[in-house]
Amino acid sequence: MKILAIESSCDETAAAVIEDGRIIRSNVIYSQAQEHALYGGVVPEIASRRHIDAICPVTEQALAEAGMQLSEVDAIAATCAPGLIGALLVGANFAKSLAWAQNKPFIPVNHIRGHIAANLLAFPELEPPFLCLSASGGSSMIVHVKDYTDMEILGGTRDDAAGEAFDKVARVLKVGYPGGPKIDKLAQTGNDKAYKLPRSSIKDAPLDFSFSGLKTAVINLAHNAEQKGEEINVNDLAASFSAAVSDTLVPRLRLAAKQTGIRRLVAAGGVAANSRLRADLEKMAKSIHAQLYMPPLALCGDNAAMIGAQAYYEYLAGATGTIWQNAFASAEISEDISQKRVFAKKHAKR
Ligand code: KG4
């Protein structure tokens, strides 16, 4: 089954053709990052407008690279939640319109489920159940993936997402946007013990965590140094911060493995590209004799291939959408978004 998938939840306009949830026929990404870098972060209104500019050419390219006509795909999928609502609406409506015009099934996909499914593309042998550490710009959580479409959050951030913390720290250190990759690079030549930074712990919720205290500690450190006219060693601070993020996430995944007895571990999301996190995950997995799956860097960030992979399993589970399907800024990973509240259907006069 060949699925044309569309992703537009943030600042990447992407389209891909995926076969049977596992094989990438094409994977085209147009990143708007350079434009948003001018403002130090994603400007939602600009993101929506650029999606409209880019979505047709990106989709045409994805079909051309797959050597297919639109009429030859079996279904059309799009990210429908969570994300920037204006941005999501562009991709969701575009994909719904194509599906309607072609009389093909439309499959709404949860973006975080998509990030997890990036691993299904990279590792043909990978099957649920497994535990996933999903860390991106909008969310960070430990998920028990019981089946392809049956997921439970075991723990997660109480405030900022890991990627959000990377981006904010990068802004304070004035190292540019997007912050994660810049901090990662600076950290390579820094001393991770140079700055003492806090690691969160939440009473009675050992799998939950927080990044706002860590972020504030870095901000205060930078401001105090500025006021005193002292130099900050940016590489050392980047390394100390990256270590603190990793020290927050990796032990939680280890604890989740201990609590559930599951020894198949997976990483997902933009922050899964972080070199410190990847190295620490490898060490931890080895120490508990677990199998570890981490997507190649190209599949960590937002892309439509992962949406096409997850869409296949949503389709098999019967979670197809209709022309009534809406997009949602937030959604639980456990819920079936094809069944989420449909305002228009309730209110339409016939
Ligand atoms: O998954 P993603 O592309 O978009 C969302 O779904 O949110 O994640 C983007 C986030 C950004 O916050 C970015 O700074 C972070 O992932 N990121 C990284 C790295 N590459 C991207 N964070 C740390 N280290 C990296 N190498």
Short mmCIF file of C-alpha atoms and ligand atoms in Angstrom, two decimals:
data_model
loop_
_atom_site.label_atom_id
_atom_site.label_comp_id
_atom_site.label_asym_id
_atom_site.label_seq_id
_atom_site.Cartn_x
_atom_site.Cartn_y
_atom_site.Cartn_z
CA MET A 1 0.00 0.00 0.00
CA LYS A 2 1.44 3.36 -1.04
CA ILE A 3 0.60 6.39 1.07
CA LEU A 4 1.25 10.02 0.17
CA ALA A 5 1.92 11.77 3.48
CA ILE A 6 2.00 15.47 4.30
CA GLU A 7 3.61 17.14 7.33
CA SER A 8 3.16 20.83 8.21
CA SER A 9 2.90 20.99 12.02
CA CYS A 10 5.67 23.55 12.57
CA ASP A 11 8.27 25.05 10.24
CA GLU A 12 8.93 22.18 7.84
CA THR A 13 6.71 21.65 4.82
CA ALA A 14 7.16 18.01 3.91
CA ALA A 15 5.71 15.32 1.66
CA ALA A 16 6.67 11.68 1.21
CA VAL A 17 5.51 8.47 -0.41
CA ILE A 18 5.78 5.44 1.87
CA GLU A 19 5.11 1.83 0.98
CA ASP A 20 3.59 -0.55 3.52
CA GLY A 21 4.66 1.65 6.42
CA ARG A 22 8.31 0.68 6.07
CA ILE A 23 9.78 1.66 2.71
CA ILE A 24 10.61 5.25 1.75
CA ARG A 25 9.82 5.88 -1.93
CA SER A 26 10.43 9.62 -1.57
CA ASN A 27 10.92 12.07 1.28
CA VAL A 28 10.97 15.80 0.49
CA ILE A 29 11.43 18.48 3.16
CA TYR A 30 11.33 22.22 2.71
CA SER A 31 12.68 23.86 5.88
CA GLN A 32 11.63 27.39 6.73
CA ALA A 33 14.24 27.59 9.52
CA GLN A 34 16.35 30.29 7.84
CA GLU A 35 13.40 32.64 7.67
CA HIS A 36 12.37 32.06 11.30
CA ALA A 37 16.01 32.46 12.42
CA LEU A 38 15.62 36.19 11.73
CA TYR A 39 13.17 36.30 14.65
CA GLY A 40 14.97 33.84 16.94
CA GLY A 41 12.12 31.32 16.79
CA VAL A 42 9.15 30.12 14.78
CA VAL A 43 6.61 32.85 13.93
CA PRO A 44 3.34 30.90 13.56
CA GLU A 45 1.74 33.27 11.04
CA ILE A 46 4.79 33.18 8.78
CA ALA A 47 4.95 29.40 9.09
CA SER A 48 1.34 29.04 7.87
CA ARG A 49 1.94 31.33 4.90
CA ARG A 50 5.11 29.51 3.86
CA HIS A 51 3.31 26.16 4.06
CA ILE A 52 0.81 27.48 1.55
CA ASP A 53 3.65 28.59 -0.76
CA ALA A 54 5.55 25.33 -0.46
CA ILE A 55 2.96 22.58 -0.16
CA CYS A 56 2.17 22.12 -3.87
CA PRO A 57 5.77 22.07 -5.16
CA VAL A 58 6.91 19.85 -2.28
CA THR A 59 4.09 17.36 -2.94
CA GLU A 60 4.72 17.38 -6.70
CA GLN A 61 8.39 16.68 -6.03
CA ALA A 62 7.58 13.82 -3.64
CA LEU A 63 5.34 12.19 -6.26
CA ALA A 64 7.90 12.75 -9.02
CA GLU A 65 10.74 11.25 -6.94
CA ALA A 66 8.56 8.23 -6.19
CA GLY A 67 7.84 7.96 -9.93
CA MET A 68 4.10 8.14 -9.32
CA GLN A 69 1.02 10.04 -10.30
CA LEU A 70 -1.40 11.19 -7.59
CA SER A 71 -3.97 8.75 -8.96
CA GLU A 72 -1.58 5.84 -8.22
CA VAL A 73 -1.33 6.33 -4.45
CA ASP A 74 -3.68 4.27 -2.30
CA ALA A 75 -4.31 6.79 0.48
CA ILE A 76 -3.38 10.27 1.60
CA ALA A 77 -2.29 11.13 5.14
CA ALA A 78 -1.49 14.31 7.03
CA THR A 79 -0.38 15.37 10.48
CA CYS A 80 -3.54 16.65 12.19
CA ALA A 81 -2.21 17.16 15.77
CA PRO A 82 -0.38 18.36 17.79
CA GLY A 83 1.34 21.49 16.49
CA LEU A 84 0.81 25.10 15.46
CA ILE A 85 -2.84 25.16 14.51
CA GLY A 86 -2.55 27.48 11.50
CA ALA A 87 0.32 25.42 10.18
CA LEU A 88 -1.48 22.10 10.74
CA LEU A 89 -4.60 23.35 8.98
CA VAL A 90 -2.67 23.98 5.76
CA GLY A 91 -1.39 20.40 5.47
CA ALA A 92 -4.55 18.76 6.81
CA ASN A 93 -6.86 20.65 4.45
CA PHE A 94 -4.55 20.17 1.49
CA ALA A 95 -4.35 16.41 2.10
CA LYS A 96 -8.10 16.11 2.74
CA SER A 97 -8.83 17.94 -0.51
CA LEU A 98 -6.54 15.63 -2.49
CA ALA A 99 -8.15 12.59 -0.88
CA TRP A 100 -11.63 13.87 -1.58
CA ALA A 101 -10.88 14.78 -5.19
CA GLN A 102 -9.27 11.38 -5.80
CA ASN A 103 -11.85 9.45 -3.80
CA LYS A 104 -9.14 7.86 -1.66
CA PRO A 105 -8.97 7.27 2.10
CA PHE A 106 -7.70 10.14 4.24
CA ILE A 107 -5.61 9.21 7.29
CA PRO A 108 -5.08 11.76 10.09
CA VAL A 109 -1.84 11.20 12.02
CA ASN A 110 -0.64 12.28 15.46
CA HIS A 111 2.75 13.98 15.01
CA ILE A 112 4.36 12.33 18.04
CA ARG A 113 3.20 8.90 16.92
CA GLY A 114 4.87 9.83 13.63
CA HIS A 115 8.18 10.63 15.34
CA ILE A 116 8.09 7.22 17.00
CA ALA A 117 7.29 5.56 13.64
CA ALA A 118 10.46 7.06 12.12
CA ASN A 119 12.12 4.06 13.75
CA LEU A 120 9.93 1.64 11.78
CA LEU A 121 11.44 3.05 8.59
CA ALA A 122 14.99 2.72 9.86
CA PHE A 123 14.65 -0.71 11.49
CA PRO A 124 12.55 -3.22 9.50
CA GLU A 125 12.73 -5.75 12.35
CA LEU A 126 11.38 -3.35 15.00
CA GLU A 127 7.94 -4.23 16.36
CA PRO A 128 6.01 -3.21 19.47
CA PRO A 129 5.96 -3.57 22.40
CA PHE A 130 8.77 -1.14 23.24
CA LEU A 131 9.48 1.93 25.35
CA CYS A 132 10.13 5.19 23.58
CA LEU A 133 11.83 8.35 24.79
CA SER A 134 10.26 10.98 22.57
CA ALA A 135 11.89 14.41 22.88
CA SER A 136 11.20 17.23 20.51
CA GLY A 137 10.51 20.96 20.42
CA GLY A 138 6.91 20.66 21.57
CA SER A 139 6.87 17.68 23.91
CA SER A 140 9.06 15.26 25.85
CA MET A 141 7.76 11.99 27.24
CA ILE A 142 8.36 8.33 27.90
CA VAL A 143 5.83 6.27 26.02
CA HIS A 144 4.90 2.63 26.36
CA VAL A 145 4.20 1.60 22.77
CA LYS A 146 2.06 -1.47 23.39
CA ASP A 147 1.07 -1.78 19.76
CA TYR A 148 1.38 0.37 16.64
CA THR A 149 -1.67 2.42 17.60
CA ASP A 150 -1.93 1.65 21.31
CA MET A 151 0.29 3.94 23.38
CA GLU A 152 0.45 5.09 26.98
CA ILE A 153 2.46 7.95 28.45
CA LEU A 154 4.44 6.71 31.47
CA GLY A 155 6.04 10.05 32.29
CA GLY A 156 6.82 13.40 30.78
CA THR A 157 7.78 16.99 31.27
CA ARG A 158 5.76 19.11 33.64
CA ASP A 159 6.71 22.30 31.80
CA ASP A 160 9.16 22.90 28.94
CA ALA A 161 9.97 20.30 26.31
CA ALA A 162 13.65 19.35 25.98
CA GLY A 163 13.94 20.99 22.55
CA GLU A 164 12.28 24.14 23.83
CA ALA A 165 14.91 24.31 26.60
CA PHE A 166 17.71 23.86 24.03
CA ASP A 167 16.24 26.64 21.87
CA LYS A 168 15.80 29.05 24.79
CA VAL A 169 19.29 28.45 26.15
CA ALA A 170 20.71 28.97 22.64
CA ARG A 171 18.87 32.27 22.45
CA VAL A 172 20.27 33.45 25.79
CA LEU A 173 23.77 32.42 24.75
CA LYS A 174 23.17 34.19 21.40
CA VAL A 175 24.34 31.20 19.37
CA GLY A 176 21.52 31.22 16.83
CA TYR A 177 18.43 29.29 15.80
CA PRO A 178 17.51 26.43 15.76
CA GLY A 179 19.26 26.13 19.09
CA GLY A 180 19.56 22.35 19.56
CA PRO A 181 22.06 21.64 16.79
CA LYS A 182 24.12 24.77 17.66
CA ILE A 183 24.37 23.85 21.36
CA ASP A 184 25.18 20.26 20.37
CA LYS A 185 28.09 21.42 18.20
CA LEU A 186 29.47 23.83 20.82
CA ALA A 187 29.20 21.13 23.48
CA GLN A 188 31.54 18.80 21.55
CA THR A 189 34.55 20.83 22.66
CA GLY A 190 33.26 21.90 26.09
CA ASN A 191 33.79 20.61 29.61
CA ASP A 192 30.49 19.17 30.84
CA LYS A 193 31.51 19.62 34.49
CA ALA A 194 32.47 23.29 34.24
CA TYR A 195 29.09 24.62 35.33
CA LYS A 196 26.94 23.08 38.08
CA LEU A 197 23.38 22.87 36.79
CA PRO A 198 20.29 21.35 38.45
CA ARG A 199 18.64 18.04 37.54
CA SER A 200 14.92 17.94 38.28
CA SER A 201 13.21 15.38 40.42
CA ILE A 202 9.49 15.27 41.10
CA LYS A 203 8.17 13.85 44.35
CA ASP A 204 5.94 10.79 43.92
CA ALA A 205 6.31 10.91 40.12
CA PRO A 206 9.73 9.41 39.37
CA LEU A 207 9.13 9.21 35.61
CA ASP A 208 8.13 12.87 35.34
CA PHE A 209 10.64 15.67 34.97
CA SER A 210 10.98 19.40 34.42
CA PHE A 211 13.24 21.62 32.37
CA SER A 212 12.15 25.09 33.51
CA GLY A 213 14.49 25.11 36.55
CA LEU A 214 17.43 24.08 34.40
CA LYS A 215 16.58 26.68 31.77
CA THR A 216 16.24 29.41 34.42
CA ALA A 217 19.55 28.40 36.00
CA VAL A 218 21.32 28.90 32.65
CA ILE A 219 19.54 32.21 32.04
CA ASN A 220 20.48 33.50 35.51
CA LEU A 221 24.05 32.34 35.09
CA ALA A 222 24.34 34.21 31.77
CA HIS A 223 22.72 37.39 33.13
CA ASN A 224 24.83 37.42 36.31
CA ALA A 225 27.99 37.03 34.27
CA GLU A 226 26.90 39.85 31.97
CA GLN A 227 26.21 42.17 34.92
CA LYS A 228 29.59 41.42 36.46
CA GLY A 229 31.30 41.81 33.10
CA GLU A 230 32.54 38.21 33.28
CA GLU A 231 33.07 36.00 30.24
CA ILE A 232 31.00 32.84 29.90
CA ASN A 233 32.69 29.88 28.32
CA VAL A 234 29.94 29.06 25.84
CA ASN A 235 31.34 25.64 24.94
CA ASP A 236 31.57 24.62 28.60
CA LEU A 237 28.07 25.89 29.33
CA ALA A 238 26.67 24.12 26.25
CA ALA A 239 28.34 20.88 27.38
CA SER A 240 27.15 21.26 30.99
CA PHE A 241 23.60 22.01 29.81
CA SER A 242 23.53 19.07 27.36
CA ALA A 243 24.73 16.78 30.15
CA ALA A 244 21.98 18.04 32.46
CA VAL A 245 19.30 17.36 29.81
CA SER A 246 20.65 13.89 29.17
CA ASP A 247 20.94 13.18 32.92
CA THR A 248 17.27 14.12 33.22
CA LEU A 249 16.00 11.91 30.40
CA VAL A 250 18.18 8.80 30.32
CA PRO A 251 17.67 7.62 33.93
CA ARG A 252 13.87 7.96 33.45
CA LEU A 253 13.95 5.65 30.46
CA ARG A 254 16.11 3.27 32.47
CA LEU A 255 13.63 3.36 35.35
CA ALA A 256 10.71 2.78 32.96
CA ALA A 257 12.55 -0.26 31.59
CA LYS A 258 13.08 -1.53 35.12
CA GLN A 259 9.43 -0.96 36.10
CA THR A 260 7.95 -2.58 32.99
CA GLY A 261 10.59 -5.22 32.34
CA ILE A 262 10.70 -4.10 28.69
CA ARG A 263 14.19 -4.26 27.20
CA ARG A 264 13.45 -2.84 23.76
CA LEU A 265 14.16 0.90 23.87
CA VAL A 266 13.58 3.53 21.20
CA ALA A 267 14.43 7.23 20.84
CA ALA A 268 12.43 9.70 18.77
CA GLY A 269 12.04 13.40 17.97
CA GLY A 270 14.38 16.24 17.09
CA VAL A 271 16.31 16.04 20.37
CA ALA A 272 17.08 12.37 19.63
CA ALA A 273 19.67 13.84 17.22
CA ASN A 274 21.65 15.15 20.21
CA SER A 275 25.05 13.49 20.36
CA ARG A 276 25.37 13.53 24.17
CA LEU A 277 21.92 12.01 24.58
CA ARG A 278 22.65 9.33 21.98
CA ALA A 279 25.94 8.38 23.64
CA ASP A 280 24.35 8.23 27.10
CA LEU A 281 21.40 6.18 25.82
CA GLU A 282 23.83 3.70 24.27
CA LYS A 283 25.73 3.33 27.54
CA MET A 284 22.54 2.92 29.54
CA ALA A 285 21.04 0.35 27.14
CA LYS A 286 24.24 -1.67 27.26
CA SER A 287 24.28 -1.59 31.06
CA ILE A 288 20.80 -3.14 31.28
CA HIS A 289 21.25 -5.45 28.26
CA ALA A 290 18.52 -3.70 26.31
CA GLN A 291 18.20 -3.34 22.55
CA LEU A 292 18.35 0.32 21.55
CA TYR A 293 16.92 1.84 18.37
CA MET A 294 17.67 5.44 17.43
CA PRO A 295 16.58 6.94 14.11
CA PRO A 296 19.29 8.18 11.74
CA LEU A 297 19.73 11.93 12.14
CA ALA A 298 17.82 12.63 8.92
CA LEU A 299 14.69 11.03 10.39
CA CYS A 300 14.89 12.64 13.87
CA GLY A 301 13.54 16.04 12.85
CA ASP A 302 10.16 16.73 11.29
CA ASN A 303 9.52 14.88 8.04
CA ALA A 304 6.59 13.36 6.19
CA ALA A 305 8.13 9.88 5.82
CA MET A 306 7.44 9.20 9.50
CA ILE A 307 3.84 10.37 9.02
CA GLY A 308 3.42 7.94 6.10
CA ALA A 309 4.85 5.11 8.22
CA GLN A 310 2.44 5.70 11.10
CA ALA A 311 -0.45 6.32 8.68
CA TYR A 312 -0.11 2.76 7.38
CA TYR A 313 -0.68 1.33 10.85
CA GLU A 314 -3.51 3.79 11.56
CA TYR A 315 -5.14 2.60 8.33
CA LEU A 316 -4.76 -1.06 9.31
CA ALA A 317 -6.37 -0.19 12.67
CA GLY A 318 -9.31 1.42 10.86
CA ALA A 319 -8.48 4.95 12.05
CA THR A 320 -9.22 6.71 8.78
CA GLY A 321 -10.64 10.22 8.79
CA THR A 322 -13.42 11.79 6.82
CA ILE A 323 -13.88 15.08 5.01
CA TRP A 324 -15.00 16.38 8.42
CA GLN A 325 -11.60 15.79 10.01
CA ASN A 326 -10.25 18.80 11.90
CA ALA A 327 -6.72 19.63 13.08
CA PHE A 328 -5.91 20.14 16.78
CA ALA A 329 -3.14 22.11 18.48
CA SER A 330 -2.96 19.47 21.18
CA ALA A 331 -3.88 15.81 21.42
CA GLU A 332 -2.97 12.93 23.69
CA ILE A 333 -0.77 10.29 22.12
CA SER A 334 -3.19 7.68 23.45
CA GLU A 335 -6.23 9.06 21.60
CA ASP A 336 -7.51 8.23 18.14
CA ILE A 337 -7.62 11.63 16.44
CA SER A 338 -9.90 10.34 13.70
CA GLN A 339 -12.55 10.18 16.45
CA LYS A 340 -11.81 13.58 17.98
CA ARG A 341 -14.66 16.06 18.37
CA VAL A 342 -16.16 17.12 15.05
CA PHE A 343 -17.74 20.54 15.51
CA ALA A 344 -19.07 21.06 11.98
CA LYS A 345 -20.81 17.70 11.75
CA LYS A 346 -22.78 18.40 14.92
CA HIS A 347 -23.84 21.84 13.76
CA ALA A 348 -24.34 21.40 10.03
CA LYS A 349 -27.88 21.89 8.84
CA ARG A 350 -28.96 19.41 6.25
O1 KG4 B 1 11.05 16.93 16.32
P1 KG4 B 1 11.36 18.31 15.89
O2 KG4 B 1 12.04 18.52 14.56
O3 KG4 B 1 10.07 19.20 15.89
C1 KG4 B 1 9.04 19.00 16.78
O4 KG4 B 1 8.22 18.10 16.52
O5 KG4 B 1 9.04 19.73 17.80
O6 KG4 B 1 12.24 18.92 17.06
C2 KG4 B 1 12.78 20.18 16.98
C3 KG4 B 1 13.59 20.41 18.22
C4 KG4 B 1 14.13 21.82 18.30
O7 KG4 B 1 13.85 22.31 19.58
C5 KG4 B 1 15.61 21.63 18.06
O8 KG4 B 1 16.40 22.62 18.68
C6 KG4 B 1 15.84 20.26 18.65
O9 KG4 B 1 14.71 19.52 18.27
N1 KG4 B 1 17.06 19.64 18.13
C7 KG4 B 1 18.11 19.29 18.89
C8 KG4 B 1 19.11 18.79 18.03
N2 KG4 B 1 18.61 18.83 16.75
C9 KG4 B 1 17.35 19.35 16.84
N3 KG4 B 1 18.29 19.40 20.22
C10 KG4 B 1 19.48 19.00 20.71
N4 KG4 B 1 20.47 18.52 19.94
C11 KG4 B 1 20.34 18.39 18.60
N5 KG4 B 1 21.33 17.93 17.85
#
